Structure formats: structure tokens, C-alpha cells
């Protein structure tokens, strides 16, 4: 590992497009060096809109979730008027953590140290014994707000008050995926994984199917027409990127049947409102930096990715169905087939990714060549390098 990790010369080949001769993956230290991870936190996660799941995490007034994102303790809640708000999980008095990680419901937030009390709008409404402190004004010491916005039921937070709008970051993705009517879907499945790998290892795994015939040989690769629109055992072909405006990397796979089920399982009818293109395949990809989503004709699932350390990532998999599907009397019985598929395939990936991480931590590891089917993950790499290595 070089002394100067951030010398642009180290990343010249990673900046080449995937179809250029000499294109290489990121240097292994990008996945293993704490210094690189710290720079990602400062220049990427603290400056972008970060995906944190569905608004159903806080469905009713007073509902909250407390969690850490890239080392920053956060509270997301729904206030008394029904608006979703986000705050730093720290008291304005002496900095105590206000809420432990997890979900719950409250009428107000009380600091466990000195009992300062905050309303659901973040305002300080109680500070015992502070009335005699000269110059103290409760109105100046409300909870520290964090920007939060939503699109079609998906929530995002930004730690940068000067960041571009969420609409700018998503570009035309809402128009391209609007036919799925995500706002009418409901989450029914949630699994959490603590994986010993860098967050980029998980993102890259999601965006390529090069590993499918190996890691998923006995699961999704056994689809009768092949996971890539070909028979199992055939050589790999690329899935063209669906390019649009904004900081996203998506692709569309045309196929028959739902790829949210294992071979031989039957599921729910396709959503009747889907436009012609969406009714014929799967749309999947990444909302930079780490919002992963896979859209099918009968359901949708996504990954919430929480970077914890350079070699540790919390991954949450959530599955959603149209609300009309959820109302079916046979929903629970049929939905179990989707859950089986999601558990099995995610389990196969979760078991493999720590092995890749350990290989990347080998001091003798070097950047590898870019396969033509890895063009989507290479676009993400280039977007990342532009932020981490460029001058801010």
C-alpha cells in the first residue's frame, strides 16, 4: 500500500471506462484501508442523499427509529402532524445519546442524562434548572435537524445542508420506474445481516451477474430459461445498462415469469397496471452511493446498506408487494415462497462476501481487469473515485 493513498495517479486505470483497454478495478486498499473509508465518509456519505428504507418504518405519529449511518447516530421520526423528520441523536446540553438504537413510539424525547425534553418537532420544551442560567434561551437549543426527503415511499437523509436536492440526485429515475407505483406497495419482509466486508463489496455484488453461475448455481441460476435470458450453463452475456439522468446505475432484464421466485415455485399475478416494458422483465440497480433496488412484475425488494467500518457492513433486505396483493386471503401462504428465495440467495451472497474481503486485505493483492459484464459496477467505481480522489 503506498504512502499517499489519494494520489490520482493510482486511480488512472480505474477511471478508464469498462470498454477501454487497460481498465482495472479499484486498488485493493480502497476496500481495506481505514484511511480510505474515512475519506468516503467525509466526501461521499456526508455529502450525498443516503437511502434508509421505506416510510413504513415510522407509520404513525410518535413512531421513531434510531440507528447509526456511517458512524453518525440518527433519529428518524414522524411528528404529531404526520411529517417525517430526522435529527442527530445527541442532546444539545452535554451531548448524551438521546435514544438507544431500535424502534419505538414516544410522545416526546427525554435525555437520559439530565432530563432535557424535546418535542417531536425537535424543539426543546423542558430543561430543568436552566431558567437561572444567564443568556439561556430554549428556542436556541432544539435538536440538530438532518435533511430528510422521500420519493414514492422511499426515505433518504442528507447530512449536507448544501447538497443538491434529492430530485437532482435521482434524475429521471422516478419517471423510468414510476410505472411500478411504489407508493402503493407495502413492506412485509425484513432481514438484517452483519457482514464482514466493505460496503462496496456488497454494492458490486448486487450489480453484476458474473458470479451467478457460481455462487447461485443451485438457486436462481436454475431458472428454466436462465437468469440472463439463456439456458443454464451457457456463457455469460452482458445486460445493457439503462442509462438516464442522475446519479444512478440501472439495468433492465427482459424475460418471462418472475425472477423473485425459485425455479418451480408459483407466485402472485403480475401487477395489472405495469407499462409494457416493465411487464416483460426486471429493473434493478443502484441509487448512488448504496441504495440497491430490484423491481419485478409482482413485487419489489431492496437493500438498505449501513457502512459500519472499513471491513464491516450492516445490510437490511426488505421485500414489498402491492397493497392489493397483501390483502389477498392467501397472501401469507404464497409470500413464503418469495421469502424462501430471498433468504436463500442473500444467504449465499452473505457467506461469500467475507471471503472476498479477506482476499482484498491481502497485502499482495492488485487491481484486476474489468470483465465486460462488470460495466455497471465500474460506473459506480468511477463515480466514487471522482468524489474521493478529486479536490473535494
Short mmCIF file of C-alpha atoms in Angstrom, two decimals, residues 5 7-31 365-371 374-375 377-383 385-386 389:
data_model
loop_
_atom_site.label_atom_id
_atom_site.label_comp_id
_atom_site.label_asym_id
_atom_site.label_seq_id
_atom_site.Cartn_x
_atom_site.Cartn_y
_atom_site.Cartn_z
CA UNK A 5 -3.36 6.65 -0.93
CA UNK A 7 -2.51 10.36 -5.35
CA UNK A 8 -4.69 10.49 -8.52
CA UNK A 9 -2.03 8.53 -10.42
CA UNK A 10 -3.01 5.38 -8.51
CA UNK A 11 -6.51 5.56 -9.99
CA UNK A 12 -5.83 6.29 -13.65
CA UNK A 13 -6.81 2.79 -14.83
CA UNK A 14 -9.85 2.69 -12.55
CA UNK A 15 -11.03 5.90 -14.22
CA UNK A 16 -11.00 4.32 -17.68
CA UNK A 17 -14.40 3.21 -18.96
CA UNK A 18 -15.12 -0.51 -18.81
CA UNK A 19 -14.76 -0.93 -22.59
CA UNK A 20 -11.31 0.71 -22.73
CA UNK A 21 -8.18 -1.42 -22.90
CA UNK A 22 -6.31 -1.40 -19.61
CA UNK A 23 -9.33 -0.66 -17.39
CA UNK A 24 -8.76 -2.03 -13.89
CA UNK A 25 -10.76 -2.39 -10.70
CA UNK A 26 -10.11 -0.15 -7.72
CA UNK A 27 -6.86 -0.73 -5.83
CA UNK A 28 -7.48 -3.27 -3.03
CA UNK A 29 -6.71 -0.71 -0.32
CA UNK A 30 -9.95 1.08 -1.28
CA UNK A 31 -11.72 -1.82 0.45
CA UNK A 365 -3.46 -8.15 -3.86
CA UNK A 366 -3.51 -5.98 -7.02
CA UNK A 367 -6.24 -4.36 -9.15
CA UNK A 368 -7.81 -6.84 -11.56
CA UNK A 369 -9.06 -6.47 -15.14
CA UNK A 370 -12.64 -5.38 -15.77
CA UNK A 371 -14.88 -8.00 -17.38
CA UNK A 374 -18.92 -5.62 -14.91
CA UNK A 375 -19.60 -2.31 -16.64
CA UNK A 377 -20.06 -1.79 -11.07
CA UNK A 378 -17.26 0.00 -12.88
CA UNK A 379 -19.51 3.04 -13.39
CA UNK A 380 -20.09 3.12 -9.63
CA UNK A 381 -16.35 2.89 -9.04
CA UNK A 382 -15.70 5.84 -11.33
CA UNK A 383 -18.40 7.92 -9.61
CA UNK A 385 -13.26 7.97 -7.39
CA UNK A 386 -14.47 11.32 -8.74
CA UNK A 389 -9.86 11.48 -5.04
#
